[in-house]
CSV table of C-alpha atoms and ligand atoms in Angstrom, one decimal:
chain,number,residue,atom,x,y,z
A,91,UNK,CA,28.4,-0.6,5.0
A,92,UNK,CA,25.2,-1.1,6.9
A,93,UNK,CA,24.8,-4.8,6.4
A,94,UNK,CA,26.7,-6.9,8.8
A,95,UNK,CA,26.0,-10.7,8.8
A,96,UNK,CA,27.5,-12.7,11.7
A,97,UNK,CA,25.5,-15.9,11.2
A,98,UNK,CA,23.9,-17.7,8.3
A,99,UNK,CA,20.4,-16.3,7.7
A,100,UNK,CA,18.2,-17.2,9.4
A,101,UNK,CA,20.5,-17.5,12.4
A,102,UNK,CA,20.1,-20.1,15.3
A,103,UNK,CA,17.9,-17.9,17.5
A,104,UNK,CA,15.6,-17.0,14.6
A,105,UNK,CA,15.2,-20.6,13.7
A,106,UNK,CA,14.4,-21.5,17.3
A,107,UNK,CA,11.7,-18.8,17.4
A,108,UNK,CA,10.3,-20.0,14.1
A,109,UNK,CA,9.8,-23.4,15.6
A,110,UNK,CA,8.0,-21.9,18.5
A,111,UNK,CA,6.0,-19.8,16.1
A,112,UNK,CA,4.9,-22.8,14.2
A,113,UNK,CA,3.6,-24.4,17.4
A,114,UNK,CA,1.8,-21.5,18.9
A,115,UNK,CA,0.6,-19.4,15.9
A,116,UNK,CA,-1.7,-20.5,13.1
A,117,UNK,CA,-0.2,-20.9,9.7
A,118,UNK,CA,-2.4,-18.1,8.2
A,119,UNK,CA,-0.1,-15.1,8.9
A,120,UNK,CA,2.6,-15.2,6.3
A,121,UNK,CA,6.3,-14.1,6.6
A,122,UNK,CA,8.4,-12.6,3.9
A,123,UNK,CA,11.5,-13.7,5.8
A,124,UNK,CA,12.3,-16.1,8.6
A,125,UNK,CA,14.2,-13.4,10.5
A,126,UNK,CA,13.1,-12.4,14.0
A,127,UNK,CA,13.8,-8.8,14.9
A,128,UNK,CA,15.6,-7.4,18.0
A,129,UNK,CA,15.6,-3.7,17.1
A,130,UNK,CA,15.4,-1.3,14.1
A,131,UNK,CA,16.6,2.2,13.3
A,132,UNK,CA,16.4,4.3,10.2
A,133,UNK,CA,16.6,1.8,7.3
A,134,UNK,CA,18.3,-1.0,9.2
A,135,UNK,CA,17.0,-4.0,11.2
A,136,UNK,CA,19.0,-5.9,13.8
A,137,UNK,CA,17.9,-9.5,14.2
A,138,UNK,CA,18.0,-11.7,17.3
A,139,UNK,CA,21.3,-13.2,16.2
A,140,UNK,CA,23.1,-9.9,16.0
A,141,UNK,CA,22.9,-9.6,12.2
A,142,UNK,CA,22.3,-6.1,10.6
A,143,UNK,CA,20.0,-6.1,7.6
A,144,UNK,CA,18.9,-3.3,5.2
A,145,UNK,CA,15.2,-2.8,5.0
A,146,UNK,CA,13.6,-2.3,1.5
A,147,UNK,CA,10.1,-3.3,2.9
A,148,UNK,CA,9.4,-0.8,5.7
A,149,UNK,CA,7.0,-3.3,7.4
A,150,UNK,CA,4.9,-3.2,4.2
A,151,UNK,CA,5.2,0.5,3.5
A,152,UNK,CA,4.8,1.8,7.0
A,153,UNK,CA,8.2,3.1,8.2
A,154,UNK,CA,8.3,6.0,5.7
A,155,UNK,CA,10.0,8.3,8.2
A,156,UNK,CA,12.4,5.5,9.2
A,157,UNK,CA,12.4,3.0,12.0
A,158,UNK,CA,12.2,4.6,15.5
A,159,UNK,CA,12.4,8.2,14.3
A,160,UNK,CA,13.5,10.2,17.4
A,161,UNK,CA,10.5,12.6,17.4
A,162,UNK,CA,8.0,9.9,16.8
A,163,UNK,CA,9.4,7.7,19.6
A,164,UNK,CA,9.5,10.7,22.0
A,165,UNK,CA,5.9,11.5,21.2
A,166,UNK,CA,4.8,7.9,21.9
A,167,UNK,CA,6.8,7.8,25.1
A,168,UNK,CA,5.4,11.1,26.4
A,169,UNK,CA,1.8,10.1,25.6
A,170,UNK,CA,2.2,6.7,27.1
A,171,UNK,CA,3.4,8.3,30.3
A,172,UNK,CA,0.4,10.6,30.3
A,173,UNK,CA,-2.5,8.3,29.4
A,174,UNK,CA,-2.7,5.4,27.0
A,175,UNK,CA,-6.3,4.6,26.7
A,176,UNK,CA,-9.6,6.1,27.8
A,177,UNK,CA,-11.6,5.4,24.5
A,178,UNK,CA,-12.6,8.4,22.4
A,179,UNK,CA,-16.2,7.1,22.7
A,180,UNK,CA,-16.1,7.5,26.5
A,181,UNK,CA,-13.9,10.5,27.3
A,182,UNK,CA,-12.5,12.3,24.3
A,183,UNK,CA,-9.1,13.8,24.1
A,184,UNK,CA,-7.4,16.6,22.3
A,185,UNK,CA,-4.8,14.9,20.1
A,186,UNK,CA,-7.5,12.9,18.3
A,187,UNK,CA,-9.1,16.3,17.2
A,188,UNK,CA,-5.7,17.7,16.4
A,189,UNK,CA,-4.9,14.8,14.1
A,190,UNK,CA,-8.3,15.0,12.3
A,191,UNK,CA,-7.7,18.8,11.8
A,192,UNK,CA,-4.3,18.1,10.3
A,193,UNK,CA,-5.6,15.4,8.0
A,194,UNK,CA,-8.5,17.6,6.9
A,195,UNK,CA,-5.9,20.3,5.9
A,196,UNK,CA,-3.3,18.0,4.4
A,197,UNK,CA,-5.5,15.8,2.2
A,198,UNK,CA,-6.5,17.0,-1.3
A,199,UNK,CA,-9.6,19.1,-1.7
A,200,UNK,CA,-10.5,22.6,-0.9
A,201,UNK,CA,-13.8,22.0,0.9
A,202,UNK,CA,-15.0,21.4,4.5
A,203,UNK,CA,-13.7,17.9,5.5
A,204,UNK,CA,-14.0,15.7,8.6
A,205,UNK,CA,-11.9,12.7,9.6
A,206,UNK,CA,-12.7,9.5,11.5
A,207,UNK,CA,-9.9,7.5,13.0
A,208,UNK,CA,-9.6,3.7,13.2
A,209,UNK,CA,-6.9,1.1,13.8
A,210,UNK,CA,-6.0,-0.6,10.5
A,211,UNK,CA,-6.3,0.0,6.8
A,212,UNK,CA,-9.1,-2.6,6.4
A,213,UNK,CA,-11.1,-0.8,9.1
A,214,UNK,CA,-10.7,2.5,7.3
A,215,UNK,CA,-12.0,0.9,4.1
A,216,UNK,CA,-15.0,-0.7,5.9
A,217,UNK,CA,-15.9,2.7,7.4
A,218,UNK,CA,-15.5,4.6,4.1
A,219,UNK,CA,-18.0,2.2,2.4
A,220,UNK,CA,-20.4,2.4,5.4
A,221,UNK,CA,-20.4,6.2,5.2
A,222,UNK,CA,-20.7,6.3,1.4
A,223,UNK,CA,-23.8,4.0,1.5
A,224,UNK,CA,-25.4,5.9,4.4
A,225,UNK,CA,-24.8,9.2,2.6
A,226,UNK,CA,-26.0,8.2,-0.9
A,227,UNK,CA,-28.7,5.8,0.4
A,228,UNK,CA,-27.5,3.5,-2.4
A,229,UNK,CA,-25.8,0.1,-2.1
A,230,UNK,CA,-23.5,-0.9,-5.0
A,231,UNK,CA,-19.8,-0.4,-4.8
A,232,UNK,CA,-17.4,-0.6,-7.7
A,233,UNK,CA,-13.8,-1.8,-7.3
A,234,UNK,CA,-11.0,-2.7,-9.7
A,235,UNK,CA,-9.1,-5.7,-10.9
A,236,UNK,CA,-5.8,-6.3,-9.0
A,237,UNK,CA,-7.1,-4.1,-6.1
A,238,UNK,CA,-6.2,-4.9,-2.5
A,239,UNK,CA,-8.2,-3.2,0.3
A,240,UNK,CA,-7.6,-5.5,3.3
A,241,UNK,CA,-8.7,-8.7,4.9
A,242,UNK,CA,-12.0,-8.0,6.8
A,243,UNK,CA,-15.2,-9.1,4.9
A,244,UNK,CA,-15.9,-6.0,2.9
A,245,UNK,CA,-12.3,-5.1,2.4
A,246,UNK,CA,-11.6,-8.8,1.3
A,247,UNK,CA,-14.6,-8.7,-1.0
A,248,UNK,CA,-13.2,-5.6,-2.6
A,249,UNK,CA,-9.9,-7.3,-3.0
A,250,UNK,CA,-9.2,-8.9,-6.3
A,251,UNK,CA,-6.7,-11.7,-5.8
A,252,UNK,CA,-8.3,-15.0,-4.7
A,253,UNK,CA,-5.3,-16.9,-3.3
A,254,UNK,CA,-4.4,-16.3,-0.6
A,255,UNK,CA,-6.8,-13.5,0.3
A,256,UNK,CA,-10.2,-15.0,-0.4
A,257,UNK,CA,-9.8,-18.7,-0.9
A,258,UNK,CA,-12.1,-20.6,1.4
A,259,UNK,CA,-13.5,-17.5,3.0
A,260,UNK,CA,-16.7,-17.0,1.0
A,261,UNK,CA,-19.5,-16.1,0.8
A,262,UNK,CA,-18.5,-12.5,0.1
A,263,UNK,CA,-20.4,-9.3,0.6
A,264,UNK,CA,-23.2,-8.6,-1.9
A,265,UNK,CA,-23.4,-5.5,-4.2
A,266,UNK,CA,-19.7,-5.4,-5.0
A,267,UNK,CA,-18.8,-5.1,-8.7
A,268,UNK,CA,-15.4,-5.3,-10.3
A,269,UNK,CA,-14.0,-3.6,-13.4
A,270,UNK,CA,-10.6,-3.6,-15.2
A,271,UNK,CA,-7.8,-1.4,-13.9
A,272,UNK,CA,-5.6,0.1,-16.7
A,273,UNK,CA,-2.6,-2.2,-16.7
A,274,UNK,CA,-0.9,-1.5,-20.0
A,275,UNK,CA,1.9,-4.1,-19.7
A,276,UNK,CA,-0.7,-6.9,-19.6
A,277,UNK,CA,-3.5,-5.5,-21.7
A,278,UNK,CA,-4.7,-7.4,-24.7
A,279,UNK,CA,-8.1,-8.5,-23.5
A,280,UNK,CA,-6.2,-11.4,-22.1
A,281,UNK,CA,-4.1,-10.7,-19.0
A,282,UNK,CA,-1.6,-13.4,-19.5
A,283,UNK,CA,-1.4,-13.1,-23.3
A,284,UNK,CA,1.2,-11.6,-25.5
A,285,UNK,CA,0.3,-7.9,-25.9
A,286,UNK,CA,1.8,-5.7,-28.5
A,287,UNK,CA,3.1,-2.3,-27.4
A,288,UNK,CA,-0.2,-0.6,-26.7
A,289,UNK,CA,-0.8,3.1,-26.2
A,290,UNK,CA,-1.5,3.5,-22.4
A,291,UNK,CA,-4.2,6.0,-23.2
A,292,UNK,CA,-6.0,3.4,-25.4
A,293,UNK,CA,-5.9,1.1,-22.4
A,294,UNK,CA,-7.4,3.9,-20.2
A,295,UNK,CA,-10.1,4.5,-22.8
A,296,UNK,CA,-11.0,0.8,-23.0
A,297,UNK,CA,-11.1,0.4,-19.2
A,298,UNK,CA,-13.1,3.5,-18.8
A,299,UNK,CA,-15.6,2.3,-21.4
A,300,UNK,CA,-16.0,-1.0,-19.4
A,301,UNK,CA,-16.4,0.9,-16.2
A,302,UNK,CA,-19.0,3.2,-17.7
A,303,UNK,CA,-20.9,0.3,-19.2
A,304,UNK,CA,-20.9,-1.5,-15.8
A,305,UNK,CA,-22.3,1.5,-13.9
A,306,UNK,CA,-24.7,2.7,-16.5
A,307,UNK,CA,-26.1,-0.6,-17.8
A,308,UNK,CA,-25.5,-3.3,-15.2
A,309,UNK,CA,-25.8,-1.4,-11.9
A,310,UNK,CA,-27.3,2.0,-12.9
A,311,UNK,CA,-26.1,5.2,-11.2
A,312,UNK,CA,-29.4,5.2,-9.3
A,313,UNK,CA,-28.0,2.3,-7.3
A,314,UNK,CA,-24.3,3.0,-7.3
A,315,UNK,CA,-23.0,4.4,-4.0
A,316,UNK,CA,-19.3,4.4,-4.4
A,317,UNK,CA,-16.2,3.7,-6.5
A,318,UNK,CA,-13.1,2.8,-4.6
A,319,UNK,CA,-9.7,2.9,-6.2
A,320,UNK,CA,-6.0,2.9,-5.3
A,321,UNK,CA,-4.2,5.7,-7.2
A,322,UNK,CA,-1.2,3.4,-7.4
A,323,UNK,CA,-2.1,-0.3,-7.1
A,324,UNK,CA,-0.1,-1.6,-4.1
A,325,UNK,CA,-0.4,-5.4,-3.6
A,326,UNK,CA,-1.7,-5.5,-7.1
A,327,UNK,CA,1.8,-4.8,-8.4
A,328,UNK,CA,2.7,-1.1,-8.2
A,329,UNK,CA,0.7,0.1,-11.2
A,330,UNK,CA,0.0,3.8,-11.2
A,331,UNK,CA,-3.3,5.2,-12.5
A,332,UNK,CA,-2.8,7.9,-15.1
A,333,UNK,CA,-4.0,11.5,-14.6
A,334,UNK,CA,-6.1,11.0,-17.7
A,335,UNK,CA,-8.0,8.0,-16.2
A,336,UNK,CA,-8.3,9.8,-12.9
A,337,UNK,CA,-9.9,12.8,-14.5
A,338,UNK,CA,-12.4,10.6,-16.3
A,339,UNK,CA,-13.4,8.7,-13.1
A,340,UNK,CA,-13.7,12.0,-11.2
A,341,UNK,CA,-16.0,13.6,-13.8
A,342,UNK,CA,-18.2,10.5,-14.1
A,343,UNK,CA,-18.6,10.1,-10.3
A,344,UNK,CA,-19.5,13.8,-9.9
A,345,UNK,CA,-22.0,13.7,-12.7
A,346,UNK,CA,-23.8,10.6,-11.2
A,347,UNK,CA,-23.5,11.5,-7.5
A,348,UNK,CA,-21.3,8.5,-6.8
A,349,UNK,CA,-18.8,8.8,-3.9
A,350,UNK,CA,-15.2,8.5,-5.2
A,351,UNK,CA,-12.9,6.9,-2.6
A,352,UNK,CA,-9.2,7.0,-3.0
A,353,UNK,CA,-7.5,4.3,-1.0
A,354,UNK,CA,-4.1,5.8,-0.2
A,355,UNK,CA,-3.3,3.3,2.6
A,356,UNK,CA,-0.1,2.2,0.8
A,357,UNK,CA,0.6,5.1,-1.6
A,358,UNK,CA,0.1,7.9,1.0
A,359,UNK,CA,2.4,9.7,3.4
A,360,UNK,CA,5.2,10.5,1.0
A,361,UNK,CA,5.7,7.1,-0.6
A,362,UNK,CA,5.2,8.5,-4.1
A,363,UNK,CA,7.1,11.7,-3.6
A,364,UNK,CA,4.1,13.8,-2.7
A,365,UNK,CA,2.1,13.5,0.6
A,366,UNK,CA,-0.6,11.7,-1.4
A,367,UNK,CA,-0.4,10.2,-4.9
A,368,UNK,CA,-3.7,11.9,-5.8
A,369,UNK,CA,-1.9,15.2,-5.8
A,370,UNK,CA,0.3,14.0,-8.7
A,371,UNK,CA,-2.7,12.7,-10.6
A,372,UNK,CA,-4.7,15.9,-10.1
A,373,UNK,CA,-7.4,13.8,-8.4
A,374,UNK,CA,-9.6,15.2,-5.6
A,375,UNK,CA,-11.5,12.3,-4.2
A,376,UNK,CA,-14.6,12.7,-2.0
A,377,UNK,CA,-13.0,10.4,0.6
A,378,UNK,CA,-9.5,9.2,1.2
A,379,UNK,CA,-8.4,6.3,3.3
A,380,UNK,CA,-4.9,6.4,5.0
A,381,UNK,CA,-3.1,4.2,7.4
A,382,UNK,CA,0.4,2.6,7.2
A,383,UNK,CA,2.8,5.6,7.0
A,384,UNK,CA,0.5,7.8,8.9
A,385,UNK,CA,1.4,6.3,12.3
A,386,UNK,CA,5.1,5.9,11.7
A,387,UNK,CA,4.9,2.4,13.1
A,388,UNK,CA,2.0,2.8,15.4
A,389,UNK,CA,-1.4,1.3,14.4
A,390,UNK,CA,-3.8,3.9,13.2
A,391,UNK,CA,-5.9,4.6,10.1
A,392,UNK,CA,-8.1,7.4,8.9
A,393,UNK,CA,-11.1,8.2,6.7
A,394,UNK,CA,-11.1,11.8,5.6
A,395,UNK,CA,-13.8,13.2,3.4
A,396,UNK,CA,-16.4,15.8,2.6
A,397,UNK,CA,-18.1,16.9,5.8
A,398,UNK,CA,-21.6,16.0,4.7
A,399,UNK,CA,-20.6,12.5,3.7
A,400,UNK,CA,-18.6,12.0,6.9
A,401,UNK,CA,-21.6,13.1,8.9
A,402,UNK,CA,-23.9,10.5,7.3
A,403,UNK,CA,-23.7,7.9,10.1
A,404,UNK,CA,-26.0,8.4,13.1
A,405,UNK,CA,-24.4,8.9,16.5
A,406,UNK,CA,-22.7,5.6,17.5
A,407,UNK,CA,-22.9,4.3,13.9
A,408,UNK,CA,-19.1,4.3,13.5
A,409,UNK,CA,-16.5,4.0,16.2
A,410,UNK,CA,-14.7,1.4,18.2
A,411,UNK,CA,-12.8,0.8,21.5
A,412,UNK,CA,-9.3,1.5,20.3
A,413,UNK,CA,-9.9,3.7,17.2
A,414,UNK,CA,-7.6,6.7,17.2
A,415,UNK,CA,-5.7,5.6,20.2
A,416,UNK,CA,-4.1,8.6,21.9
A,417,UNK,CA,-0.6,7.0,21.6
A,418,UNK,CA,-1.1,6.4,17.9
A,419,UNK,CA,-2.5,9.9,17.5
A,420,UNK,CA,0.7,11.3,19.1
A,421,UNK,CA,2.9,9.3,16.8
A,422,UNK,CA,0.8,10.4,13.7
A,423,UNK,CA,1.1,14.1,14.7
A,424,UNK,CA,4.8,13.7,15.0
A,425,UNK,CA,4.8,12.1,11.5
A,426,UNK,CA,2.8,15.0,10.1
A,427,UNK,CA,5.3,17.4,11.6
A,428,UNK,CA,8.1,15.6,9.9
A,429,UNK,CA,6.4,15.9,6.5
A,430,UNK,CA,5.3,19.5,7.0
A,431,UNK,CA,8.5,20.9,8.6
A,432,UNK,CA,11.2,18.5,7.4
A,433,UNK,CA,12.5,17.7,3.9
A,434,UNK,CA,11.3,14.1,3.6
A,435,UNK,CA,9.3,14.8,0.5
A,436,UNK,CA,12.3,16.3,-1.2
A,437,UNK,CA,14.3,13.3,-0.2
A,438,UNK,CA,11.6,11.0,-1.4
A,439,UNK,CA,11.6,12.7,-4.9
A,440,UNK,CA,15.4,12.4,-5.0
A,441,UNK,CA,15.2,8.7,-4.1
A,442,UNK,CA,12.4,8.1,-6.5
A,443,UNK,CA,14.5,9.3,-9.5
A,444,UNK,CA,17.6,7.4,-8.3
A,445,UNK,CA,15.5,4.2,-7.9
A,446,UNK,CA,13.9,4.6,-11.3
A,447,UNK,CA,17.2,5.1,-13.0
A,448,UNK,CA,18.8,2.1,-11.3
A,449,UNK,CA,15.8,-0.1,-12.2
A,450,UNK,CA,15.8,1.0,-15.8
A,451,UNK,CA,19.5,0.1,-15.9
A,452,UNK,CA,18.7,-3.4,-14.5
A,453,UNK,CA,16.0,-3.7,-17.1
A,454,UNK,CA,18.5,-3.1,-19.8
A,455,UNK,CA,21.0,-5.7,-18.4
A,456,UNK,CA,18.6,-8.5,-17.3
A,457,UNK,CA,16.1,-10.0,-19.7
A,458,UNK,CA,14.0,-11.3,-16.8
A,459,UNK,CA,13.2,-7.7,-15.7
A,460,UNK,CA,10.0,-7.3,-17.8
A,461,UNK,CA,8.5,-4.0,-16.8
A,462,UNK,CA,9.8,-1.2,-14.5
A,463,UNK,CA,7.1,1.0,-13.1
A,464,UNK,CA,5.7,3.0,-10.2
A,465,UNK,CA,5.4,6.5,-8.9
A,466,UNK,CA,8.1,8.2,-6.8
A,467,UNK,CA,9.7,5.6,-4.5
A,468,UNK,CA,6.7,3.3,-4.9
A,469,UNK,CA,8.7,1.5,-7.6
A,470,UNK,CA,8.9,-2.1,-8.7
A,471,UNK,CA,9.4,-4.4,-11.6
A,472,UNK,CA,7.9,-7.6,-13.0
A,473,UNK,CA,10.0,-10.7,-13.4
A,474,UNK,CA,9.2,-12.6,-16.5
A,475,UNK,CA,10.4,-15.9,-17.9
A,476,UNK,CA,10.5,-14.4,-21.4
A,477,UNK,CA,10.2,-10.8,-22.5
A,478,UNK,CA,8.1,-11.7,-25.5
A,479,UNK,CA,5.5,-14.0,-23.9
A,480,UNK,CA,5.7,-11.9,-20.6
A,481,UNK,CA,5.1,-15.2,-18.8
A,482,UNK,CA,5.1,-14.1,-15.1
A,483,UNK,CA,8.0,-15.7,-13.1
A,484,UNK,CA,6.7,-15.9,-9.6
A,485,UNK,CA,9.3,-18.5,-8.6
A,486,UNK,CA,12.0,-16.1,-9.8
A,487,UNK,CA,10.6,-13.4,-7.4
A,488,UNK,CA,10.6,-15.9,-4.6
A,489,UNK,CA,14.2,-16.9,-5.3
A,490,UNK,CA,15.2,-13.3,-5.5
A,491,UNK,CA,13.6,-12.5,-2.2
A,492,UNK,CA,15.4,-15.4,-0.5
A,493,UNK,CA,18.7,-14.5,-2.1
A,494,UNK,CA,18.3,-10.9,-0.9
A,495,UNK,CA,17.5,-11.7,2.7
A,496,UNK,CA,20.2,-14.3,2.9
A,497,UNK,CA,22.6,-11.6,1.9
A,498,UNK,CA,21.1,-8.9,4.3
A,499,UNK,CA,18.5,-7.1,2.2
A,500,UNK,CA,14.8,-7.4,2.9
A,501,UNK,CA,12.5,-7.0,-0.2
A,502,UNK,CA,8.9,-7.9,-0.9
A,503,UNK,CA,7.0,-9.2,-3.8
A,504,UNK,CA,3.5,-8.3,-5.0
A,505,UNK,CA,1.1,-8.6,-8.0
A,506,UNK,CA,-1.8,-10.9,-8.9
A,507,UNK,CA,0.7,-13.3,-10.5
A,508,UNK,CA,3.2,-13.0,-7.6
A,509,UNK,CA,6.0,-11.9,-9.9
A,510,UNK,CA,6.4,-8.2,-9.0
A,511,UNK,CA,9.4,-7.2,-6.9
A,512,UNK,CA,8.4,-4.1,-5.0
A,513,UNK,CA,10.7,-1.7,-3.2
A,514,UNK,CA,9.4,0.1,-0.1
A,515,UNK,CA,12.5,1.4,1.6
A,516,UNK,CA,12.2,4.0,4.4
A,517,UNK,CA,12.4,7.5,2.8
A,518,UNK,CA,15.2,8.4,5.2
A,519,UNK,CA,17.5,5.8,3.7
A,520,UNK,CA,21.0,7.1,2.7
A,521,UNK,CA,22.4,7.1,-0.8
A,522,UNK,CA,25.1,4.7,0.4
A,523,UNK,CA,22.5,2.3,1.9
A,524,UNK,CA,20.5,2.5,-1.3
A,525,UNK,CA,23.4,1.5,-3.5
A,526,UNK,CA,24.4,-1.3,-1.0
A,527,UNK,CA,20.9,-2.7,-1.3
A,528,UNK,CA,20.8,-2.4,-5.1
A,529,UNK,CA,24.2,-4.2,-5.3
A,530,UNK,CA,22.6,-7.2,-3.6
A,531,UNK,CA,19.5,-7.0,-5.7
A,532,UNK,CA,21.6,-7.1,-8.9
A,533,UNK,CA,23.7,-10.0,-7.6
A,534,UNK,CA,20.4,-11.7,-7.0
A,535,UNK,CA,19.2,-11.1,-10.5
A,536,UNK,CA,22.4,-12.9,-11.7
A,537,UNK,CA,21.8,-15.7,-9.3
A,538,UNK,CA,18.2,-16.7,-9.9
A,539,UNK,CA,17.5,-19.6,-12.2
A,540,UNK,CA,14.6,-20.9,-14.2
Z,722,PLP,C1,-4.2,-0.1,-0.6
Z,722,PLP,C2,-4.4,-0.8,0.7
Z,722,PLP,N1,-5.6,-0.8,1.3
Z,722,PLP,C3,-5.9,-1.4,2.4
Z,722,PLP,C4,-4.9,-2.2,3.0
Z,722,PLP,C5,-5.2,-2.9,4.3
Z,722,PLP,O1,-4.5,-2.4,5.4
Z,722,PLP,P1,-4.3,-3.2,6.7
Z,722,PLP,O2,-3.4,-4.3,6.4
Z,722,PLP,O3,-3.7,-2.2,7.7
Z,722,PLP,O4,-5.7,-3.7,7.1
Z,722,PLP,C6,-3.6,-2.3,2.5
Z,722,PLP,C7,-2.6,-3.1,3.1
Z,722,PLP,O5,-1.6,-3.5,2.5
Z,722,PLP,C8,-3.4,-1.6,1.2
Z,722,PLP,O6,-2.2,-1.6,0.6
């Protein structure tokens, strides 16, 4: 058993730290749990009260190779002892180039690519849009319902959900247009309405027709610079795009010289069972944004794309003091090694099928589990008050999260309606740990009450 609870959760020291946090830190940054961490390894977290918990969150989909993987930690240590910061814009260094070269090779697309490194997912998104506009000399950007692209102004504008991400923060950036994402479970022209079992391809066709109408008639391809899409919606509720829809988007963007950007910040680096979700969709984007799993826990993000698009900014037009920190580059290169030389992807695919099977079983047994979906280990389910009305049960998801962490399992929610339970365990989790976690999740499903 990995979980060992010695105190109630949160324990006394976590509670003490939370009081200090309330005093010194603004309320804006949220917490999924009130648990303060002392250390973490593999798929377990030790809190400051000596409790051991299982992690099905991976720090929001970051620790794909596990907490404190030995080779990643060693790479960080070695680099930190050598030099930690000089700024790539002042005196460049080799591991930045090495990482860009690796990403140029590993990302989908058999053409000359270049990579730019930044610090966070939102920053990667910002830079991808800047480059797409500079390259096309056009302004409009199309994004999707339920999308999440980050919290800076452009990334927030591209994000769909208003509360908490946008509320009170307007005005937003101009020339951003939104179109429906194929979400078959809630598709009837009314997101919250009762929808009959609908053919997912029919949803794809309707969404694509709306997208096309938006670009052709309300923007015009003449003014449309880019389309940005998550191959699997992350914060939006773990909704995978179909290969059919991906192919339609790809063909349309190519025909109209619109830059197609795949945001793989959450779905990338093995989360879906392939290095990038795009590979399973047969999608070759013009640009791809990555972050989270890339750094194995260190802050780093990347924009990789066709060389001529990436070269569109003038010298000094993109950059930053810390972007592509040598310590983060060292960590990311160790992560790339693990994926290229190890068997993490094989493990991820094995986990993905186990998770899917277990969740389908929970769906059979629990009427509140409305829709199991995802790709690979990027798997989740909707909690609904009633299977017929599909009324989202956000409070149920909150209750379940609390029950789980109080019993030693950390999970997260997602979705525009806050009712999706998403599972983002480290891909190195053992079968025994996986079943231990699912056992708590199932007890939680019995426990939660309307
Ligand atoms: C798809 C996607 N894009 C962008 C971001 C923003 O990344 P960051 O929080 O590192 O700015 C996230 C974060 O959850 C994400 O899931």
